[in-house]
PDB file of C-alpha atoms in Angstrom:
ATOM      1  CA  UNK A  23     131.179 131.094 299.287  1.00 37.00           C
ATOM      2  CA  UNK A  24     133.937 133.649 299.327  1.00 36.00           C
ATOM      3  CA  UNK A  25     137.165 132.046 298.721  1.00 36.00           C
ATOM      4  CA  UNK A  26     140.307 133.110 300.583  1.00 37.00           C
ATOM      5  CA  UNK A  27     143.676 132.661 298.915  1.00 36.00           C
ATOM      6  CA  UNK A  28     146.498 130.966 300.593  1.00 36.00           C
ATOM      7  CA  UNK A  29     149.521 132.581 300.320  1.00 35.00           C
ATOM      8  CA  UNK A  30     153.014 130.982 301.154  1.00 36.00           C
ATOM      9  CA  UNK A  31     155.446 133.299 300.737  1.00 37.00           C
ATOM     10  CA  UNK A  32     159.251 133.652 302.461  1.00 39.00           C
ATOM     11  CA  UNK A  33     160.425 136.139 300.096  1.00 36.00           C
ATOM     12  CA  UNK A  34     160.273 139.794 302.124  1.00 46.00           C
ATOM     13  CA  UNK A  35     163.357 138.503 305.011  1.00 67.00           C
ATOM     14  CA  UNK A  36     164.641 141.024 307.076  1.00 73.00           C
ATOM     15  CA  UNK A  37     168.056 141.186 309.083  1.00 85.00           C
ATOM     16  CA  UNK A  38     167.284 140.876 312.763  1.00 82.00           C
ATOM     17  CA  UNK A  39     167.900 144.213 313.743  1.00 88.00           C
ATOM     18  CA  UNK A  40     165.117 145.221 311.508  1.00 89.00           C
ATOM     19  CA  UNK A  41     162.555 142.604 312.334  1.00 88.00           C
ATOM     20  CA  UNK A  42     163.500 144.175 316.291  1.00 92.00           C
ATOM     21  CA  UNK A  43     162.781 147.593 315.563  1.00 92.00           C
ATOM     22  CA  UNK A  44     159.611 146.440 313.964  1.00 92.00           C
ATOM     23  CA  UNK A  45     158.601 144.756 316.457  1.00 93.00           C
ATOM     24  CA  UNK A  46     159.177 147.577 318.954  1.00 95.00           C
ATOM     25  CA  UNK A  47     157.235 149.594 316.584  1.00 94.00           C
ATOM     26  CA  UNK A  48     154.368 147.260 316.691  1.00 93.00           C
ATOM     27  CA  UNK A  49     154.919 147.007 320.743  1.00 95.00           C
ATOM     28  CA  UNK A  50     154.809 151.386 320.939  1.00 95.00           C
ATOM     29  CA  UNK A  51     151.490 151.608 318.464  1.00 95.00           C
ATOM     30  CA  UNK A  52     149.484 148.850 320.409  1.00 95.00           C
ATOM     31  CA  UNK A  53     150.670 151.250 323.411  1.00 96.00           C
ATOM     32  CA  UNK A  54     153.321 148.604 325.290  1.00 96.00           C
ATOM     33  CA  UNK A  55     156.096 150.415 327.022  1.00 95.00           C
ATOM     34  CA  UNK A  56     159.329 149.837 325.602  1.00 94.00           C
ATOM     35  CA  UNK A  57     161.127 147.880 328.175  1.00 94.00           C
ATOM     36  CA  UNK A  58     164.587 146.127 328.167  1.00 94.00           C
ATOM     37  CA  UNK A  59     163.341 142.594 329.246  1.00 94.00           C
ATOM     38  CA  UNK A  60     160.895 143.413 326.399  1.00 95.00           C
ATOM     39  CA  UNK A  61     163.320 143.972 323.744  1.00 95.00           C
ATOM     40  CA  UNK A  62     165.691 141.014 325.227  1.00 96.00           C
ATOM     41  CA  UNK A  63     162.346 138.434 325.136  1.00 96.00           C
ATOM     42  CA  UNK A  64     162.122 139.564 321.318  1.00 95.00           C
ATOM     43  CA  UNK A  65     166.078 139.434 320.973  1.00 95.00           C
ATOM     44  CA  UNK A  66     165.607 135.947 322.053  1.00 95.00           C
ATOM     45  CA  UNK A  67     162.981 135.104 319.602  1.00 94.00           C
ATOM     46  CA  UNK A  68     164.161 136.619 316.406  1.00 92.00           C
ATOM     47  CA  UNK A  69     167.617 135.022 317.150  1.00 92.00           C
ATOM     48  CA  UNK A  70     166.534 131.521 317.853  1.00 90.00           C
ATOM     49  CA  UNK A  71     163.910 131.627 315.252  1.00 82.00           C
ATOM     50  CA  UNK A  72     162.535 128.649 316.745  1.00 90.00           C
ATOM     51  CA  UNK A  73     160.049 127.646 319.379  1.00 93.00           C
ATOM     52  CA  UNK A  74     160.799 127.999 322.649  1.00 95.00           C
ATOM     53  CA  UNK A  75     158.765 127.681 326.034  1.00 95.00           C
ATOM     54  CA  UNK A  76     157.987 129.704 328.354  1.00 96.00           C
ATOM     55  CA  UNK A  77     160.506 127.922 330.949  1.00 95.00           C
ATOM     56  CA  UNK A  78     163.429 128.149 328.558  1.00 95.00           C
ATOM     57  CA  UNK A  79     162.851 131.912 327.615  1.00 97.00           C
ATOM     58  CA  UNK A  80     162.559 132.782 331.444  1.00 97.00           C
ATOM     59  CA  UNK A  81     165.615 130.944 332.583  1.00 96.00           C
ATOM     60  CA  UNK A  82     167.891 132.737 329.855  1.00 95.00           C
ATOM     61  CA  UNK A  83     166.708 136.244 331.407  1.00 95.00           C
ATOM     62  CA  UNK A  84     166.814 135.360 334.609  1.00 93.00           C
ATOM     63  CA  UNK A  85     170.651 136.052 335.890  1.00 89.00           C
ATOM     64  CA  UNK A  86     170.388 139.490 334.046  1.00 92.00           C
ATOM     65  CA  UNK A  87     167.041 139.847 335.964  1.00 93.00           C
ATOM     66  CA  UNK A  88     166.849 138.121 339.285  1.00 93.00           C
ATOM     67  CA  UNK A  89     163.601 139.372 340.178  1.00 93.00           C
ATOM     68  CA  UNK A  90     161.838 138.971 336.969  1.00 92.00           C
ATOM     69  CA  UNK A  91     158.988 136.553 337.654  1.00 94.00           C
ATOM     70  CA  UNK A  92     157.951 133.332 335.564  1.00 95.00           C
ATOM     71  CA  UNK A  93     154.666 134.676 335.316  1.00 95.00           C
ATOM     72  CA  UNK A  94     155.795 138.367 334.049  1.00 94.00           C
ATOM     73  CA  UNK A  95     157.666 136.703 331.194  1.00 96.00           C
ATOM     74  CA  UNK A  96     154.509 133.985 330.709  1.00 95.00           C
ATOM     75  CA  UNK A  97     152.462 137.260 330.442  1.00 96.00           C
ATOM     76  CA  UNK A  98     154.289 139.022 327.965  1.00 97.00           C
ATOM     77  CA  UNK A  99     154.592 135.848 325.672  1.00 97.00           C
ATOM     78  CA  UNK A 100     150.946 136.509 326.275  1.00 96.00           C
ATOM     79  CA  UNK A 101     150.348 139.766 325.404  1.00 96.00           C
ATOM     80  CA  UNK A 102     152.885 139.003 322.245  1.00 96.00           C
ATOM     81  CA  UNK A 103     151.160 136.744 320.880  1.00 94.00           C
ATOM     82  CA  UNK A 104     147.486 138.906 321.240  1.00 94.00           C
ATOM     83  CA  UNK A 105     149.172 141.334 319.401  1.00 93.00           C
ATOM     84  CA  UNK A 106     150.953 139.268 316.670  1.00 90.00           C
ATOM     85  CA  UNK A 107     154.192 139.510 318.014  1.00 93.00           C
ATOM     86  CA  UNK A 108     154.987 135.604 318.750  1.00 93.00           C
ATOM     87  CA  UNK A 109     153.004 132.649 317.417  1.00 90.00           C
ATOM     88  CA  UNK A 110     152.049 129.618 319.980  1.00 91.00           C
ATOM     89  CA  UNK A 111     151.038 126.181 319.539  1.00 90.00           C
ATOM     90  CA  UNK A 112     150.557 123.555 322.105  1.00 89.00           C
ATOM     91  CA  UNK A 113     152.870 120.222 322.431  1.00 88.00           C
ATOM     92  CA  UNK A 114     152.262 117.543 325.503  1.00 88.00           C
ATOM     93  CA  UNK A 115     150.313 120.054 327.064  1.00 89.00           C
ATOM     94  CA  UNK A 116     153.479 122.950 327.094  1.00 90.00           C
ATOM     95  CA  UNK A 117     152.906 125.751 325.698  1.00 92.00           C
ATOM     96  CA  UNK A 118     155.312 126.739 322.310  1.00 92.00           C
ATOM     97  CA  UNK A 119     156.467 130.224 321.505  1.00 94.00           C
ATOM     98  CA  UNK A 120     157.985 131.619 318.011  1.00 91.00           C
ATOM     99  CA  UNK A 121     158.466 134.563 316.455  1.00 89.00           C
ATOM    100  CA  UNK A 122     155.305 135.115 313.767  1.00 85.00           C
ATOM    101  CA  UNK A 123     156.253 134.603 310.329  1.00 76.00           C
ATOM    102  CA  UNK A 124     157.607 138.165 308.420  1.00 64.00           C
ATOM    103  CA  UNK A 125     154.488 139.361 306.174  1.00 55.00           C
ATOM    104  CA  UNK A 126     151.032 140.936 306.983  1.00 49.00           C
ATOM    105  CA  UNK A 127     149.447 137.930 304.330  1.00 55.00           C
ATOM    106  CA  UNK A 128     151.495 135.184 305.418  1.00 61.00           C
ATOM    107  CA  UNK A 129     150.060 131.692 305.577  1.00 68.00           C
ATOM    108  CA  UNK A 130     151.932 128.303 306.048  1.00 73.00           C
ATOM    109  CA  UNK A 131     151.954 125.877 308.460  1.00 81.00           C
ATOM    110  CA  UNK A 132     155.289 124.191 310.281  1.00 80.00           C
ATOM    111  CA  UNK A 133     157.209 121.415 310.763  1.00 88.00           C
ATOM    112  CA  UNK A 134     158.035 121.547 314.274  1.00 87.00           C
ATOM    113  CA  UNK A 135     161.139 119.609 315.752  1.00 91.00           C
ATOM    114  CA  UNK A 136     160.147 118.223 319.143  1.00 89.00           C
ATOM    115  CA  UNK A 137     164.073 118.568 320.292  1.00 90.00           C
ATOM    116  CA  UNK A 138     165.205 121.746 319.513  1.00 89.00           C
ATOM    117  CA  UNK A 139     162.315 123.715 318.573  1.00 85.00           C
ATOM    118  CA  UNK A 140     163.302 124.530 314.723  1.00 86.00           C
ATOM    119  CA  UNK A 141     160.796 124.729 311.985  1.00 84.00           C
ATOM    120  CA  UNK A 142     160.250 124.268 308.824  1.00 86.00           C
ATOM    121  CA  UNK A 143     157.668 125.843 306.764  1.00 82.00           C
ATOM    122  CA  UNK A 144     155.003 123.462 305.021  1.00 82.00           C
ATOM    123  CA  UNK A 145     154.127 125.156 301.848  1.00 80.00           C
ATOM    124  CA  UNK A 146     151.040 123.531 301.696  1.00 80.00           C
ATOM    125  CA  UNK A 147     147.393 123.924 303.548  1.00 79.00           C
ATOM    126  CA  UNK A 148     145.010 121.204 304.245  1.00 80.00           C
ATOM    127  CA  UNK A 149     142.328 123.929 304.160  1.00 78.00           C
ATOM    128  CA  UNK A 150     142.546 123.917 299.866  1.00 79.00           C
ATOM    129  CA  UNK A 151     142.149 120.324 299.935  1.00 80.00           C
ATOM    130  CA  UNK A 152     138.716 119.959 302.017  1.00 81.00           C
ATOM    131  CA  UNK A 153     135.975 118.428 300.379  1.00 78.00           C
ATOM    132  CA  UNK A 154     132.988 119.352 303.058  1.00 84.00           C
ATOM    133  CA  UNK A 155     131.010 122.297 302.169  1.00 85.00           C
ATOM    134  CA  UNK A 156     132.036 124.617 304.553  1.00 84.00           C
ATOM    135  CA  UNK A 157     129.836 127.749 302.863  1.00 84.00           C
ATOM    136  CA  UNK A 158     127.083 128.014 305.916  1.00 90.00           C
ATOM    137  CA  UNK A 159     129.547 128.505 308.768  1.00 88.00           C
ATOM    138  CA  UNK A 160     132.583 131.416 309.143  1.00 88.00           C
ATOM    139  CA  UNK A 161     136.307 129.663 309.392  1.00 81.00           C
ATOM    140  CA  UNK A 162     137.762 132.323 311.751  1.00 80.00           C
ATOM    141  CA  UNK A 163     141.116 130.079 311.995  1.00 74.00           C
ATOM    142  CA  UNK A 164     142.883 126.977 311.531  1.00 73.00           C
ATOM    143  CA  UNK A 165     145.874 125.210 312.440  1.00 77.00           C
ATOM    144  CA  UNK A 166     147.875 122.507 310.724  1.00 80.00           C
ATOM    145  CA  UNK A 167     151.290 121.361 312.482  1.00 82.00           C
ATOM    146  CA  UNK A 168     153.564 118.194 312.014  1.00 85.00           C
ATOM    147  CA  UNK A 169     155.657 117.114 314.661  1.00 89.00           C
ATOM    148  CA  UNK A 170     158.968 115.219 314.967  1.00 92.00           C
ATOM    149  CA  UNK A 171     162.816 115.388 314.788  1.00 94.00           C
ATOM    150  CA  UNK A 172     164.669 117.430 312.161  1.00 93.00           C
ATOM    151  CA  UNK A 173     167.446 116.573 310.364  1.00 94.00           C
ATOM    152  CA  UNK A 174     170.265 117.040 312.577  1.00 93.00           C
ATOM    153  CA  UNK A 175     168.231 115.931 316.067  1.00 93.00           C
ATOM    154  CA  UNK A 176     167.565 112.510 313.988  1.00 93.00           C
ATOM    155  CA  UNK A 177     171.162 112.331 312.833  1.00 94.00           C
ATOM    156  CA  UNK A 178     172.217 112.983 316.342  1.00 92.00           C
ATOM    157  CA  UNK A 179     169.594 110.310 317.976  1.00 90.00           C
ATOM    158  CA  UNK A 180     170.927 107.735 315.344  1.00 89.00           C
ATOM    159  CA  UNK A 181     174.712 108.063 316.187  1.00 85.00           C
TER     160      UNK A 181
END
């Protein structure tokens, strides 16, 4: 059984302007044309850095783009995410959105606060601690998420 390393690392961080133009880079080679409601959807992820749906991502461009549909921005969340762009995960049947994780070999799973959207990094995988012998079939992907309130959605719920 080939083993696959794990690796969990948060070291490489750029400054937002550079994760943008990387991202527009990534956008231009997988043959996207650079569009301003593009670049604002991935202004709103990188500064957020958090999930965010569909709904919420669509309402902040929508007075700088009246007739920007719901289901143009759900598509390009979409298409971002096909080409590793944004990361999505599911929560009472909504749809998440985040910016991926910086590094080709990236691999941690989140904390994910049900409030606000902010994660935390897990720096462990479940995947190194299965016991079943997994050697006859082809993992192609996994996904290991914890949900609740962070620290300052809890404090704020408590006061």
């Amino acid at each position: 059984m080939e083993s696959k390393t794990h690796h969990h690392n948060h070291s490489t961080t750029l400054c937002p302007e550079e994760r943008l133009d990387q991202s527009l880079e990534t956008l231009k080679e997988k043959g996207f044309k650079l569009t301003n409601k593009r670049r604002e959807i991935l202004e709103i992820f990188i500064d957020s850095d958090r999930y965010l749906t569909a709904k919420q991502v669509y309402q902040s461009l929508a007075e700088k783009y009246p007739t920007m549909s719901y289901n143009t921005t759900y598509r390009n969340l979409y298409d971002f995410v096909k080409i590793g762009l944004l990361e999505s995960t599911e929560y009472q049947n909504e749809q998440l959105f985040r910016i991926s994780c910086e590094g080709e070999d990236h691999h941690h799973h989140h904390f994910i606060c049900t409030n606000c959207g902010k994660t935390i990094p897990l720096e462990i995988c479940p995947m190194d601690h299965i016991q079943t012998d997994l050697s006859q079939v082809e993992v192609q992907m996994h996904r290991f998420e914890v949900f609740g309130l962070c620290a300052d959605c809890k404090a704020k719920q408590e006061a």
